[in-house]
Amino acid sequence: MRKTVIGVMGGSVADEATAAAARELGRLIAENGWVLVSGGRPTGVMQASVTGAREAGGLTVGVLFDDDHELAAEGLDIVIPTGMGAARNIINVLASDVVVACRGTGGTLSEIAMALRFERPVVLLDFDPGEAFLNAGAPDPVWSLAATAAEAAEQVRGYLKEMGRS
């Protein structure tokens, strides 16, 4: 049976609270036996979530913006350099069973939009881009808001159960 993949999306720049939440989320992903996939940069939400997952013994995958392995976050198990720039966002989304979006900017918003478009459930961790955005462009968008990493992991678990992947 294939492994469950949870995409963690978020800014390459993260304040202390966002980075701490992303690190805790990464730990919870690993503790649940899920694979963490991210944009794989050595900064912000990407590095924080990878660090948390690695500390808990989880499997981590980074789908890189660039074409250079050396530009990857520390602790990634699998590094996939794409040289595709932001176009790699679609790979992150389509590889994920559920997407968790932490605070971010344009790139994160594009990943959320693609996840909803391609019918991936989205959990927004301490990040609310607004109901109008979240409900636009998809017939029946599936998304939820979470205040903490623990709440986000619980929501992921619920979505996976609905999908028959628990």
mmCIF file with all atom_site columns, C-alpha atoms in Angstrom:
data_model
loop_
_atom_site.group_PDB
_atom_site.id
_atom_site.type_symbol
_atom_site.label_atom_id
_atom_site.label_alt_id
_atom_site.label_comp_id
_atom_site.label_asym_id
_atom_site.label_entity_id
_atom_site.label_seq_id
_atom_site.pdbx_PDB_ins_code
_atom_site.Cartn_x
_atom_site.Cartn_y
_atom_site.Cartn_z
_atom_site.occupancy
_atom_site.B_iso_or_equiv
_atom_site.pdbx_formal_charge
_atom_site.auth_seq_id
_atom_site.auth_comp_id
_atom_site.auth_asym_id
_atom_site.auth_atom_id
_atom_site.pdbx_PDB_model_num
ATOM 1   C CA . MET A 1 1   ? 0.000   0.000  0.000   1.00 0.00 ? 1   MET A CA 1
ATOM 2   C CA . ARG A 1 2   ? 1.334   3.424  -0.885  1.00 0.00 ? 2   ARG A CA 1
ATOM 3   C CA . LYS A 1 3   ? 2.297   5.820  1.861   1.00 0.00 ? 3   LYS A CA 1
ATOM 4   C CA . THR A 1 4   ? 0.096   8.762  2.794   1.00 0.00 ? 4   THR A CA 1
ATOM 5   C CA . VAL A 1 5   ? 1.634   12.072 1.752   1.00 0.00 ? 5   VAL A CA 1
ATOM 6   C CA . ILE A 1 6   ? 0.885   15.351 3.494   1.00 0.00 ? 6   ILE A CA 1
ATOM 7   C CA . GLY A 1 7   ? 1.955   18.504 1.708   1.00 0.00 ? 7   GLY A CA 1
ATOM 8   C CA . VAL A 1 8   ? 3.119   21.356 3.911   1.00 0.00 ? 8   VAL A CA 1
ATOM 9   C CA . MET A 1 9   ? 3.022   24.680 2.136   1.00 0.00 ? 9   MET A CA 1
ATOM 10  C CA . GLY A 1 10  ? 4.001   28.078 3.462   1.00 0.00 ? 10  GLY A CA 1
ATOM 11  C CA . GLY A 1 11  ? 6.268   31.044 3.153   1.00 0.00 ? 11  GLY A CA 1
ATOM 12  C CA . SER A 1 12  ? 9.995   30.950 2.596   1.00 0.00 ? 12  SER A CA 1
ATOM 13  C CA . VAL A 1 13  ? 10.055  33.649 5.276   1.00 0.00 ? 13  VAL A CA 1
ATOM 14  C CA . ALA A 1 14  ? 8.290   32.795 8.524   1.00 0.00 ? 14  ALA A CA 1
ATOM 15  C CA . ASP A 1 15  ? 7.942   34.611 11.810  1.00 0.00 ? 15  ASP A CA 1
ATOM 16  C CA . GLU A 1 16  ? 8.806   32.755 15.021  1.00 0.00 ? 16  GLU A CA 1
ATOM 17  C CA . ALA A 1 17  ? 5.229   31.604 15.716  1.00 0.00 ? 17  ALA A CA 1
ATOM 18  C CA . THR A 1 18  ? 4.694   30.324 12.166  1.00 0.00 ? 18  THR A CA 1
ATOM 19  C CA . ALA A 1 19  ? 8.023   28.482 12.157  1.00 0.00 ? 19  ALA A CA 1
ATOM 20  C CA . ALA A 1 20  ? 7.226   26.890 15.537  1.00 0.00 ? 20  ALA A CA 1
ATOM 21  C CA . ALA A 1 21  ? 3.799   25.764 14.293  1.00 0.00 ? 21  ALA A CA 1
ATOM 22  C CA . ALA A 1 22  ? 5.341   24.335 11.098  1.00 0.00 ? 22  ALA A CA 1
ATOM 23  C CA . ARG A 1 23  ? 7.977   22.450 13.098  1.00 0.00 ? 23  ARG A CA 1
ATOM 24  C CA . GLU A 1 24  ? 5.304   20.984 15.391  1.00 0.00 ? 24  GLU A CA 1
ATOM 25  C CA . LEU A 1 25  ? 3.224   20.066 12.348  1.00 0.00 ? 25  LEU A CA 1
ATOM 26  C CA . GLY A 1 26  ? 6.200   18.256 10.822  1.00 0.00 ? 26  GLY A CA 1
ATOM 27  C CA . ARG A 1 27  ? 6.664   16.308 14.049  1.00 0.00 ? 27  ARG A CA 1
ATOM 28  C CA . LEU A 1 28  ? 2.996   15.304 14.097  1.00 0.00 ? 28  LEU A CA 1
ATOM 29  C CA . ILE A 1 29  ? 3.111   14.238 10.447  1.00 0.00 ? 29  ILE A CA 1
ATOM 30  C CA . ALA A 1 30  ? 6.045   11.954 11.227  1.00 0.00 ? 30  ALA A CA 1
ATOM 31  C CA . GLU A 1 31  ? 4.452   10.571 14.384  1.00 0.00 ? 31  GLU A CA 1
ATOM 32  C CA . ASN A 1 32  ? 1.380   9.598  12.354  1.00 0.00 ? 32  ASN A CA 1
ATOM 33  C CA . GLY A 1 33  ? 3.561   7.716  9.864   1.00 0.00 ? 33  GLY A CA 1
ATOM 34  C CA . TRP A 1 34  ? 2.776   10.097 7.014   1.00 0.00 ? 34  TRP A CA 1
ATOM 35  C CA . VAL A 1 35  ? 5.328   11.367 4.494   1.00 0.00 ? 35  VAL A CA 1
ATOM 36  C CA . LEU A 1 36  ? 5.973   15.122 4.470   1.00 0.00 ? 36  LEU A CA 1
ATOM 37  C CA . VAL A 1 37  ? 6.381   16.824 1.097   1.00 0.00 ? 37  VAL A CA 1
ATOM 38  C CA . SER A 1 38  ? 7.334   20.477 0.800   1.00 0.00 ? 38  SER A CA 1
ATOM 39  C CA . GLY A 1 39  ? 9.009   22.957 -1.510  1.00 0.00 ? 39  GLY A CA 1
ATOM 40  C CA . GLY A 1 40  ? 12.249  21.919 0.167   1.00 0.00 ? 40  GLY A CA 1
ATOM 41  C CA . ARG A 1 41  ? 13.917  25.280 0.637   1.00 0.00 ? 41  ARG A CA 1
ATOM 42  C CA . PRO A 1 42  ? 16.283  25.761 3.600   1.00 0.00 ? 42  PRO A CA 1
ATOM 43  C CA . THR A 1 43  ? 14.188  28.618 4.973   1.00 0.00 ? 43  THR A CA 1
ATOM 44  C CA . GLY A 1 44  ? 10.829  29.459 6.517   1.00 0.00 ? 44  GLY A CA 1
ATOM 45  C CA . VAL A 1 45  ? 7.965   26.984 6.769   1.00 0.00 ? 45  VAL A CA 1
ATOM 46  C CA . MET A 1 46  ? 9.744   24.484 4.523   1.00 0.00 ? 46  MET A CA 1
ATOM 47  C CA . GLN A 1 47  ? 12.840  24.112 6.717   1.00 0.00 ? 47  GLN A CA 1
ATOM 48  C CA . ALA A 1 48  ? 10.834  24.243 9.945   1.00 0.00 ? 48  ALA A CA 1
ATOM 49  C CA . SER A 1 49  ? 8.431   21.476 8.914   1.00 0.00 ? 49  SER A CA 1
ATOM 50  C CA . VAL A 1 50  ? 11.243  19.271 7.600   1.00 0.00 ? 50  VAL A CA 1
ATOM 51  C CA . THR A 1 51  ? 13.175  19.770 10.848  1.00 0.00 ? 51  THR A CA 1
ATOM 52  C CA . GLY A 1 52  ? 10.177  18.726 12.934  1.00 0.00 ? 52  GLY A CA 1
ATOM 53  C CA . ALA A 1 53  ? 9.536   15.634 10.822  1.00 0.00 ? 53  ALA A CA 1
ATOM 54  C CA . ARG A 1 54  ? 13.207  14.590 10.867  1.00 0.00 ? 54  ARG A CA 1
ATOM 55  C CA . GLU A 1 55  ? 13.437  15.017 14.638  1.00 0.00 ? 55  GLU A CA 1
ATOM 56  C CA . ALA A 1 56  ? 10.528  12.579 14.941  1.00 0.00 ? 56  ALA A CA 1
ATOM 57  C CA . GLY A 1 57  ? 12.062  10.081 12.503  1.00 0.00 ? 57  GLY A CA 1
ATOM 58  C CA . GLY A 1 58  ? 9.746   10.841 9.585   1.00 0.00 ? 58  GLY A CA 1
ATOM 59  C CA . LEU A 1 59  ? 10.290  10.590 5.841   1.00 0.00 ? 59  LEU A CA 1
ATOM 60  C CA . THR A 1 60  ? 10.694  13.967 4.095   1.00 0.00 ? 60  THR A CA 1
ATOM 61  C CA . VAL A 1 61  ? 10.582  14.926 0.439   1.00 0.00 ? 61  VAL A CA 1
ATOM 62  C CA . GLY A 1 62  ? 11.480  18.288 -1.090  1.00 0.00 ? 62  GLY A CA 1
ATOM 63  C CA . VAL A 1 63  ? 10.393  19.290 -4.587  1.00 0.00 ? 63  VAL A CA 1
ATOM 64  C CA . LEU A 1 64  ? 12.759  22.141 -5.328  1.00 0.00 ? 64  LEU A CA 1
ATOM 65  C CA . PHE A 1 65  ? 12.166  25.394 -7.170  1.00 0.00 ? 65  PHE A CA 1
ATOM 66  C CA . ASP A 1 66  ? 15.745  25.180 -8.488  1.00 0.00 ? 66  ASP A CA 1
ATOM 67  C CA . ASP A 1 67  ? 17.800  22.562 -10.317 1.00 0.00 ? 67  ASP A CA 1
ATOM 68  C CA . ASP A 1 68  ? 20.513  22.266 -7.661  1.00 0.00 ? 68  ASP A CA 1
ATOM 69  C CA . HIS A 1 69  ? 20.501  19.620 -4.892  1.00 0.00 ? 69  HIS A CA 1
ATOM 70  C CA . GLU A 1 70  ? 22.634  21.928 -2.771  1.00 0.00 ? 70  GLU A CA 1
ATOM 71  C CA . LEU A 1 71  ? 19.756  24.392 -2.392  1.00 0.00 ? 71  LEU A CA 1
ATOM 72  C CA . ALA A 1 72  ? 17.686  21.901 -0.386  1.00 0.00 ? 72  ALA A CA 1
ATOM 73  C CA . ALA A 1 73  ? 16.549  22.133 3.211   1.00 0.00 ? 73  ALA A CA 1
ATOM 74  C CA . GLU A 1 74  ? 18.704  20.330 5.744   1.00 0.00 ? 74  GLU A CA 1
ATOM 75  C CA . GLY A 1 75  ? 17.211  16.974 6.739   1.00 0.00 ? 75  GLY A CA 1
ATOM 76  C CA . LEU A 1 76  ? 15.410  16.103 3.513   1.00 0.00 ? 76  LEU A CA 1
ATOM 77  C CA . ASP A 1 77  ? 15.493  12.389 2.720   1.00 0.00 ? 77  ASP A CA 1
ATOM 78  C CA . ILE A 1 78  ? 14.524  12.782 -0.912  1.00 0.00 ? 78  ILE A CA 1
ATOM 79  C CA . VAL A 1 79  ? 15.458  15.875 -2.918  1.00 0.00 ? 79  VAL A CA 1
ATOM 80  C CA . ILE A 1 80  ? 13.819  16.433 -6.292  1.00 0.00 ? 80  ILE A CA 1
ATOM 81  C CA . PRO A 1 81  ? 15.405  19.387 -8.100  1.00 0.00 ? 81  PRO A CA 1
ATOM 82  C CA . THR A 1 82  ? 13.046  20.564 -10.838 1.00 0.00 ? 82  THR A CA 1
ATOM 83  C CA . GLY A 1 83  ? 14.456  23.783 -12.283 1.00 0.00 ? 83  GLY A CA 1
ATOM 84  C CA . MET A 1 84  ? 10.778  24.610 -12.861 1.00 0.00 ? 84  MET A CA 1
ATOM 85  C CA . GLY A 1 85  ? 10.538  27.595 -10.555 1.00 0.00 ? 85  GLY A CA 1
ATOM 86  C CA . ALA A 1 86  ? 7.065   28.152 -9.143  1.00 0.00 ? 86  ALA A CA 1
ATOM 87  C CA . ALA A 1 87  ? 5.637   25.637 -11.624 1.00 0.00 ? 87  ALA A CA 1
ATOM 88  C CA . ARG A 1 88  ? 6.877   22.978 -9.213  1.00 0.00 ? 88  ARG A CA 1
ATOM 89  C CA . ASN A 1 89  ? 3.991   23.955 -6.924  1.00 0.00 ? 89  ASN A CA 1
ATOM 90  C CA . ILE A 1 90  ? 1.634   21.743 -8.915  1.00 0.00 ? 90  ILE A CA 1
ATOM 91  C CA . ILE A 1 91  ? 3.877   18.739 -8.223  1.00 0.00 ? 91  ILE A CA 1
ATOM 92  C CA . ASN A 1 92  ? 3.742   19.435 -4.484  1.00 0.00 ? 92  ASN A CA 1
ATOM 93  C CA . VAL A 1 93  ? -0.051  19.657 -4.607  1.00 0.00 ? 93  VAL A CA 1
ATOM 94  C CA . LEU A 1 94  ? -0.712  16.633 -6.815  1.00 0.00 ? 94  LEU A CA 1
ATOM 95  C CA . ALA A 1 95  ? 1.699   14.475 -4.783  1.00 0.00 ? 95  ALA A CA 1
ATOM 96  C CA . SER A 1 96  ? -0.254  15.270 -1.602  1.00 0.00 ? 96  SER A CA 1
ATOM 97  C CA . ASP A 1 97  ? -3.272  13.477 -0.210  1.00 0.00 ? 97  ASP A CA 1
ATOM 98  C CA . VAL A 1 98  ? -4.011  16.510 1.988   1.00 0.00 ? 98  VAL A CA 1
ATOM 99  C CA . VAL A 1 99  ? -2.386  19.949 1.913   1.00 0.00 ? 99  VAL A CA 1
ATOM 100 C CA . VAL A 1 100 ? -1.671  21.951 5.068   1.00 0.00 ? 100 VAL A CA 1
ATOM 101 C CA . ALA A 1 101 ? -0.993  25.616 4.374   1.00 0.00 ? 101 ALA A CA 1
ATOM 102 C CA . CYS A 1 102 ? 0.848   27.721 6.908   1.00 0.00 ? 102 CYS A CA 1
ATOM 103 C CA . ARG A 1 103 ? 1.201   31.485 6.598   1.00 0.00 ? 103 ARG A CA 1
ATOM 104 C CA . GLY A 1 104 ? 2.708   32.540 3.300   1.00 0.00 ? 104 GLY A CA 1
ATOM 105 C CA . THR A 1 105 ? 2.302   34.866 0.355   1.00 0.00 ? 105 THR A CA 1
ATOM 106 C CA . GLY A 1 106 ? 1.725   34.445 -3.381  1.00 0.00 ? 106 GLY A CA 1
ATOM 107 C CA . GLY A 1 107 ? 3.340   31.026 -3.774  1.00 0.00 ? 107 GLY A CA 1
ATOM 108 C CA . THR A 1 108 ? 1.370   29.618 -0.860  1.00 0.00 ? 108 THR A CA 1
ATOM 109 C CA . LEU A 1 109 ? -1.851  31.109 -2.211  1.00 0.00 ? 109 LEU A CA 1
ATOM 110 C CA . SER A 1 110 ? -1.174  29.493 -5.599  1.00 0.00 ? 110 SER A CA 1
ATOM 111 C CA . GLU A 1 111 ? -0.706  26.113 -3.904  1.00 0.00 ? 111 GLU A CA 1
ATOM 112 C CA . ILE A 1 112 ? -3.952  26.510 -1.991  1.00 0.00 ? 112 ILE A CA 1
ATOM 113 C CA . ALA A 1 113 ? -5.805  27.438 -5.185  1.00 0.00 ? 113 ALA A CA 1
ATOM 114 C CA . MET A 1 114 ? -4.370  24.443 -7.046  1.00 0.00 ? 114 MET A CA 1
ATOM 115 C CA . ALA A 1 115 ? -5.129  22.078 -4.179  1.00 0.00 ? 115 ALA A CA 1
ATOM 116 C CA . LEU A 1 116 ? -8.758  23.169 -4.137  1.00 0.00 ? 116 LEU A CA 1
ATOM 117 C CA . ARG A 1 117 ? -8.945  23.034 -7.957  1.00 0.00 ? 117 ARG A CA 1
ATOM 118 C CA . PHE A 1 118 ? -7.613  19.454 -7.950  1.00 0.00 ? 118 PHE A CA 1
ATOM 119 C CA . GLU A 1 119 ? -9.871  18.421 -5.065  1.00 0.00 ? 119 GLU A CA 1
ATOM 120 C CA . ARG A 1 120 ? -7.236  18.048 -2.378  1.00 0.00 ? 120 ARG A CA 1
ATOM 121 C CA . PRO A 1 121 ? -8.503  18.886 1.112   1.00 0.00 ? 121 PRO A CA 1
ATOM 122 C CA . VAL A 1 122 ? -6.761  21.931 2.536   1.00 0.00 ? 122 VAL A CA 1
ATOM 123 C CA . VAL A 1 123 ? -6.137  22.661 6.203   1.00 0.00 ? 123 VAL A CA 1
ATOM 124 C CA . LEU A 1 124 ? -5.136  26.263 6.872   1.00 0.00 ? 124 LEU A CA 1
ATOM 125 C CA . LEU A 1 125 ? -2.878  26.466 9.925   1.00 0.00 ? 125 LEU A CA 1
ATOM 126 C CA . ASP A 1 126 ? -3.205  29.899 11.538  1.00 0.00 ? 126 ASP A CA 1
ATOM 127 C CA . PHE A 1 127 ? -3.722  31.329 8.037   1.00 0.00 ? 127 PHE A CA 1
ATOM 128 C CA . ASP A 1 128 ? -6.985  32.562 6.581   1.00 0.00 ? 128 ASP A CA 1
ATOM 129 C CA . PRO A 1 129 ? -6.862  33.993 3.057   1.00 0.00 ? 129 PRO A CA 1
ATOM 130 C CA . GLY A 1 130 ? -10.625 34.549 3.165   1.00 0.00 ? 130 GLY A CA 1
ATOM 131 C CA . GLU A 1 131 ? -13.751 32.621 2.331   1.00 0.00 ? 131 GLU A CA 1
ATOM 132 C CA . ALA A 1 132 ? -14.231 34.325 -1.057  1.00 0.00 ? 132 ALA A CA 1
ATOM 133 C CA . PHE A 1 133 ? -10.802 33.111 -2.197  1.00 0.00 ? 133 PHE A CA 1
ATOM 134 C CA . LEU A 1 134 ? -11.214 29.627 -0.744  1.00 0.00 ? 134 LEU A CA 1
ATOM 135 C CA . ASN A 1 135 ? -14.635 29.071 -2.324  1.00 0.00 ? 135 ASN A CA 1
ATOM 136 C CA . ALA A 1 136 ? -13.747 30.432 -5.769  1.00 0.00 ? 136 ALA A CA 1
ATOM 137 C CA . GLY A 1 137 ? -12.948 28.168 -8.677  1.00 0.00 ? 137 GLY A CA 1
ATOM 138 C CA . ALA A 1 138 ? -13.881 24.764 -7.272  1.00 0.00 ? 138 ALA A CA 1
ATOM 139 C CA . PRO A 1 139 ? -17.392 23.275 -7.264  1.00 0.00 ? 139 PRO A CA 1
ATOM 140 C CA . ASP A 1 140 ? -17.219 21.833 -3.739  1.00 0.00 ? 140 ASP A CA 1
ATOM 141 C CA . PRO A 1 141 ? -14.022 23.044 -2.079  1.00 0.00 ? 141 PRO A CA 1
ATOM 142 C CA . VAL A 1 142 ? -12.925 21.156 1.005   1.00 0.00 ? 142 VAL A CA 1
ATOM 143 C CA . TRP A 1 143 ? -11.024 23.294 3.467   1.00 0.00 ? 143 TRP A CA 1
ATOM 144 C CA . SER A 1 144 ? -10.869 24.019 7.158   1.00 0.00 ? 144 SER A CA 1
ATOM 145 C CA . LEU A 1 145 ? -9.162  26.389 9.541   1.00 0.00 ? 145 LEU A CA 1
ATOM 146 C CA . ALA A 1 146 ? -6.915  25.197 12.372  1.00 0.00 ? 146 ALA A CA 1
ATOM 147 C CA . ALA A 1 147 ? -5.479  27.340 15.148  1.00 0.00 ? 147 ALA A CA 1
ATOM 148 C CA . THR A 1 148 ? -2.734  24.889 16.196  1.00 0.00 ? 148 THR A CA 1
ATOM 149 C CA . ALA A 1 149 ? -0.594  22.163 14.669  1.00 0.00 ? 149 ALA A CA 1
ATOM 150 C CA . ALA A 1 150 ? -2.392  19.556 16.788  1.00 0.00 ? 150 ALA A CA 1
ATOM 151 C CA . GLU A 1 151 ? -5.755  20.748 15.488  1.00 0.00 ? 151 GLU A CA 1
ATOM 152 C CA . ALA A 1 152 ? -4.408  20.692 11.916  1.00 0.00 ? 152 ALA A CA 1
ATOM 153 C CA . ALA A 1 153 ? -3.162  17.099 12.324  1.00 0.00 ? 153 ALA A CA 1
ATOM 154 C CA . GLU A 1 154 ? -6.548  16.066 13.698  1.00 0.00 ? 154 GLU A CA 1
ATOM 155 C CA . GLN A 1 155 ? -8.293  17.625 10.708  1.00 0.00 ? 155 GLN A CA 1
ATOM 156 C CA . VAL A 1 156 ? -5.870  15.873 8.333   1.00 0.00 ? 156 VAL A CA 1
ATOM 157 C CA . ARG A 1 157 ? -6.689  12.583 10.087  1.00 0.00 ? 157 ARG A CA 1
ATOM 158 C CA . GLY A 1 158 ? -10.416 13.258 9.550   1.00 0.00 ? 158 GLY A CA 1
ATOM 159 C CA . TYR A 1 159 ? -9.971  13.993 5.848   1.00 0.00 ? 159 TYR A CA 1
ATOM 160 C CA . LEU A 1 160 ? -7.866  10.859 5.399   1.00 0.00 ? 160 LEU A CA 1
ATOM 161 C CA . LYS A 1 161 ? -10.558 8.792  7.106   1.00 0.00 ? 161 LYS A CA 1
ATOM 162 C CA . GLU A 1 162 ? -13.176 10.222 4.748   1.00 0.00 ? 162 GLU A CA 1
ATOM 163 C CA . MET A 1 163 ? -10.901 9.261  1.847   1.00 0.00 ? 163 MET A CA 1
ATOM 164 C CA . GLY A 1 164 ? -10.452 5.715  3.154   1.00 0.00 ? 164 GLY A CA 1
ATOM 165 C CA . ARG A 1 165 ? -6.760  6.317  3.867   1.00 0.00 ? 165 ARG A CA 1
ATOM 166 C CA . SER A 1 166 ? -6.812  6.096  7.676   1.00 0.00 ? 166 SER A CA 1
#
